[in-house]
Short mmCIF file of C-alpha atoms in Angstrom, two decimals:
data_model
loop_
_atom_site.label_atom_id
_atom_site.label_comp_id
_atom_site.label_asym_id
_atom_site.label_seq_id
_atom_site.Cartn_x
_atom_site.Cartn_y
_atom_site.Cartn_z
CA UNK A 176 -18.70 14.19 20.59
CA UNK A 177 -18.12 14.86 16.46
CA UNK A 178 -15.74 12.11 15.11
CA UNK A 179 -13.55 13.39 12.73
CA UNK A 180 -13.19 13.12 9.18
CA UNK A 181 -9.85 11.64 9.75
CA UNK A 182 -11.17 8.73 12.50
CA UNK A 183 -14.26 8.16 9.87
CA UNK A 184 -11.76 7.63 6.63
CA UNK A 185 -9.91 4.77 8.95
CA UNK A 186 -12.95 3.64 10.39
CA UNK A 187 -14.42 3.06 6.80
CA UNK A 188 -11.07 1.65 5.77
CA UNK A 189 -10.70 -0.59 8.63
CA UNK A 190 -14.26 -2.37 8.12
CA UNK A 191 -13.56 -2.41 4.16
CA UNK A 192 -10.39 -4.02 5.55
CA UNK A 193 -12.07 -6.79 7.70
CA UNK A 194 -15.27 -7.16 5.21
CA UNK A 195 -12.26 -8.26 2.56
CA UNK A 196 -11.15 -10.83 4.68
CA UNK A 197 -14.08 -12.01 6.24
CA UNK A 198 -15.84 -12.33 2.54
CA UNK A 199 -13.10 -14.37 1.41
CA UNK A 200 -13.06 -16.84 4.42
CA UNK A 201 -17.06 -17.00 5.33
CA UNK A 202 -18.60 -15.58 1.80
CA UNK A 203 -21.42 -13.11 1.52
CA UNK A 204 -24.47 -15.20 2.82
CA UNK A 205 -21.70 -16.45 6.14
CA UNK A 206 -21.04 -12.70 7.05
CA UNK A 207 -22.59 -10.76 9.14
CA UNK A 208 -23.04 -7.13 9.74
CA UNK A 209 -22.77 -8.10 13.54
CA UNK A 210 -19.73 -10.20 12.80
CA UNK A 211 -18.26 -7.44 10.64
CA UNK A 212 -18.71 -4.19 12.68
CA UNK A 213 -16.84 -5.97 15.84
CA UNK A 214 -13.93 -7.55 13.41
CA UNK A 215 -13.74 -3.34 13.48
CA UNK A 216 -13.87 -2.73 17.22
CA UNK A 217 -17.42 -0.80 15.71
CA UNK A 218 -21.29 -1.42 17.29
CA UNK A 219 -23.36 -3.00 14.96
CA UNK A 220 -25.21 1.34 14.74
CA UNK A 221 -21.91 2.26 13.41
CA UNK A 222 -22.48 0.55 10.28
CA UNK A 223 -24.97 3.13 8.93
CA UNK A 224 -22.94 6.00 9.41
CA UNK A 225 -20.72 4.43 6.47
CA UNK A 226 -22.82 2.31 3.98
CA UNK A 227 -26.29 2.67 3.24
CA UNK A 228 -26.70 -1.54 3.30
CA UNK A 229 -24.83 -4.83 3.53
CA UNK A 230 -24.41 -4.46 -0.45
CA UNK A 231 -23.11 -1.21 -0.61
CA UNK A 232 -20.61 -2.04 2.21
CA UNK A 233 -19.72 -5.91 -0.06
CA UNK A 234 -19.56 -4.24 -3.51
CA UNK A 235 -16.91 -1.19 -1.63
CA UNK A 236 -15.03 -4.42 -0.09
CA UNK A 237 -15.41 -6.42 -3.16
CA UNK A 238 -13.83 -3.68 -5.45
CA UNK A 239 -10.75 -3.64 -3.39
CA UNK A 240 -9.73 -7.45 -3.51
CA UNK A 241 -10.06 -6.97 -7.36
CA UNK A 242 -8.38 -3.39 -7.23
CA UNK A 243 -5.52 -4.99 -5.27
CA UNK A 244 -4.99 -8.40 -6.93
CA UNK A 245 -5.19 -6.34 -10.49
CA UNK A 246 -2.81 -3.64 -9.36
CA UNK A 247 -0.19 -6.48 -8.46
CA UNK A 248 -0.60 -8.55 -11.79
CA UNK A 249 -0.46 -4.52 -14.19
CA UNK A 250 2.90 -4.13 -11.50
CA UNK A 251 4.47 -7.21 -12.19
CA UNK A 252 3.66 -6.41 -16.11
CA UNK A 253 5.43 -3.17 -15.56
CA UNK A 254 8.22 -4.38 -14.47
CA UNK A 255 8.79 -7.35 -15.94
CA UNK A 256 6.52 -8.08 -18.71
CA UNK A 257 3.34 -9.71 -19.80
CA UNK A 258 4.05 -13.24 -20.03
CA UNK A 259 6.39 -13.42 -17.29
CA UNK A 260 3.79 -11.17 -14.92
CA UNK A 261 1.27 -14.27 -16.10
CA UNK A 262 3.32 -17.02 -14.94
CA UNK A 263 4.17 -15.46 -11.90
CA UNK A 264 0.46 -14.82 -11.32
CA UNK A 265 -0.62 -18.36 -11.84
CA UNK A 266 2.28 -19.73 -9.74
CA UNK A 267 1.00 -17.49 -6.87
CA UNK A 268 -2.78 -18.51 -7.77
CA UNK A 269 -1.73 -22.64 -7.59
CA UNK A 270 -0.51 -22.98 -4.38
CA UNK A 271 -1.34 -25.03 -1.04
CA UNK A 272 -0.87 -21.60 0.77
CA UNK A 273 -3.91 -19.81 -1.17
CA UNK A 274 -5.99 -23.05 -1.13
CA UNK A 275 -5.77 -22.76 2.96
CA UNK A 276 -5.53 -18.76 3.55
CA UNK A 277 -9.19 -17.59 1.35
CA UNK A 278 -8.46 -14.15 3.38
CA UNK A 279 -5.97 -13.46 1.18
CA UNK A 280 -6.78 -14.55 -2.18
CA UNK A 281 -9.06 -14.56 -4.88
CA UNK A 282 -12.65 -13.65 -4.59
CA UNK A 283 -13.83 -15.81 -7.69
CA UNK A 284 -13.33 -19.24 -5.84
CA UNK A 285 -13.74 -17.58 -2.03
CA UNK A 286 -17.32 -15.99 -2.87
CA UNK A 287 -18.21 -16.55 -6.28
CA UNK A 288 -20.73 -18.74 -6.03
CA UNK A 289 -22.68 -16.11 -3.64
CA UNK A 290 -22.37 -13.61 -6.39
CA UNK A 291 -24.25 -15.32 -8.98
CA UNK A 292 -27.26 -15.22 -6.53
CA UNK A 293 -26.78 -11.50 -5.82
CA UNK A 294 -28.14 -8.31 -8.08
CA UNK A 295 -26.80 -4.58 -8.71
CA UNK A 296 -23.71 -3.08 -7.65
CA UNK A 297 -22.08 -6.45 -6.04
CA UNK A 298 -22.83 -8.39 -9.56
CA UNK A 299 -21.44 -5.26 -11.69
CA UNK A 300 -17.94 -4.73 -9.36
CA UNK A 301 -17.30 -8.74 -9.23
CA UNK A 302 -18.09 -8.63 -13.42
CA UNK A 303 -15.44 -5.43 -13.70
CA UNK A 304 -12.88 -7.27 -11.36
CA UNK A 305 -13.40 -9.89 -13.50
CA UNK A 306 -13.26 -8.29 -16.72
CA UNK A 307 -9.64 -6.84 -15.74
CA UNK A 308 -8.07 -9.39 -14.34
CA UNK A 309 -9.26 -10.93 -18.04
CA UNK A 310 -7.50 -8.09 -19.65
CA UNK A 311 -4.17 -8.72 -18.05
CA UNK A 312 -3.71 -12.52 -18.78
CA UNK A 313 -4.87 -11.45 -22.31
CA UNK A 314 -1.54 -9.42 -22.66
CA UNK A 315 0.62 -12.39 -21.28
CA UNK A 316 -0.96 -15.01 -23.76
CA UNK A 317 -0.10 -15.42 -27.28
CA UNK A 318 -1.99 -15.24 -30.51
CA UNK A 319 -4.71 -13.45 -32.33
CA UNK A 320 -6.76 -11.66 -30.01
CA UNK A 321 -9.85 -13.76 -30.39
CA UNK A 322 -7.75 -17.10 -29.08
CA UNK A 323 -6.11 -15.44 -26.67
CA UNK A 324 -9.39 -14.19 -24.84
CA UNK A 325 -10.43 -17.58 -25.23
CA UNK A 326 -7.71 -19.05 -23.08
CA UNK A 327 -7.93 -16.37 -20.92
CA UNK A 328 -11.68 -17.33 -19.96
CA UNK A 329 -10.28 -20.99 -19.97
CA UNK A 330 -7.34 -20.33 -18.11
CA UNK A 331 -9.22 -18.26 -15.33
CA UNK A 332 -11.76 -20.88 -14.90
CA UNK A 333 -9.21 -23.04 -14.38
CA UNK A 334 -7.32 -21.34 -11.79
CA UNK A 335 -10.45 -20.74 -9.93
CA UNK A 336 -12.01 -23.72 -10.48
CA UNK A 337 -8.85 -25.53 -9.18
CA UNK A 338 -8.64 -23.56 -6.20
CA UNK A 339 -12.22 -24.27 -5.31
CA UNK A 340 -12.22 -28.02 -5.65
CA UNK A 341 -9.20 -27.89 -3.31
CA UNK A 342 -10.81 -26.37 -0.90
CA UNK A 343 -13.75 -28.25 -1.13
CA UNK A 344 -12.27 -31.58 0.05
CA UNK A 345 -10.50 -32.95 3.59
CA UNK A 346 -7.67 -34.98 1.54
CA UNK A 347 -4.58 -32.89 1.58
CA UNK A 348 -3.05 -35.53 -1.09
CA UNK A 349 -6.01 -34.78 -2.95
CA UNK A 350 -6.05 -31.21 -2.63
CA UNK A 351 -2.11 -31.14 -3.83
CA UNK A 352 -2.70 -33.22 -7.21
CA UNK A 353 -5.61 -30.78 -7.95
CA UNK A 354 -3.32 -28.02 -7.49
CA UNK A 355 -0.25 -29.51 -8.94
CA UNK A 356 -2.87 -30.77 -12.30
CA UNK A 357 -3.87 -27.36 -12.97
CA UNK A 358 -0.89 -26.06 -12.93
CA UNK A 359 0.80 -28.63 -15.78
CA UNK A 360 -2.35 -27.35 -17.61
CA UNK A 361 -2.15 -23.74 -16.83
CA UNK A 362 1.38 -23.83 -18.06
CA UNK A 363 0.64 -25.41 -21.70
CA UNK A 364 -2.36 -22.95 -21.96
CA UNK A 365 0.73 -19.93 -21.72
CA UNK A 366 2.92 -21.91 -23.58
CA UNK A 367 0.02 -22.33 -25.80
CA UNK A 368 1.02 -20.79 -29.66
CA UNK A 369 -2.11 -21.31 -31.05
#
């Protein structure tokens, strides 16, 4: 029996839906295409019928987290400004809630580190995530341009670096003056005039 077009589209969605999660909690090397097709109620010879390989299916998955975290921030910019869409961003970014729920945050610290070993489309879509989520803390930042791309890159790495490190350890105190440090240095970076 022919599937239709219509059960395909929210097939594909659904395992784009689950591979976003699942990247985020296990990273690229800890997920599965086993794992992945039955987080989708899909065999494992399902896969092929929608992605040509694993990297096709994490670069498609990996394009959405950015495409969804960026469309939030250029929202929030929208509707009520650059600087104040910035702070807001970074307040959501350096939390306890983030640091325990990868699913639903940001690749860079989740799977980052899987990236760098990876090649072709998965690289290219994590560098243009990157690359505009770069863009929109530029516009909250003052300065001349060539500062403010500087503590965007800074800024950035700090976020993510942050959140990673709090992950990484079994101390909740620990985890919270990790958190609660890169924020009080987030904050002067915005505040930052030069």
């Amino acid at each position: 029996m022919r599937v239709s077009r219509e059960v395909m589209a929210q097939r594909h969605d659904e395992i784009i839906s689950e591979t976003s999660k699942m990247l985020r909690q296990r990273g690229i090397v800890g997920t599965s295409l086993a794992d992945l097709m039955a987080a989708a109620g899909l065999t494992h010879g399902g896969f092929y019928k929608h992605f040509d390989s694993k990297d096709a299916l994490v670069a498609e998955a990996t394009e959405r987290i950015f495409a969804e975290i960026n469309a939030r921030f250029q929202e929030r910019v929208e509707s009520q400004g650059s600087k104040a869409a910035l702070i807001a961003y970074v307040t959501d970014y350096l939390t306890l809630g983030h640091v325990k729920k990868p699913e639903l945050g940001c690749p860079i610290p989740a799977f980052g580190p899987d990236v760098s070993r990876e090649h072709g489309a998965v690289r290219g879509v994590f560098t243009n995530g990157i690359k505009t989520n770069l863009s929109l803390i530029i516009e909250g930042l003052s300065g001349p341009m060539a500062e403010r791309k500087e503590k965007a890159v800074e800024l950035l790495s700090l976020l993510s670096g942050a959140v990673a490190m709090a992950r990484a350890t079994d101390d909740e105190k620990l985890s919270g003056e990790i958190i609660a440090s890169a924020r009080k240095r987030a904050n002067q970076i915005i505040e930052s005039r030069k």
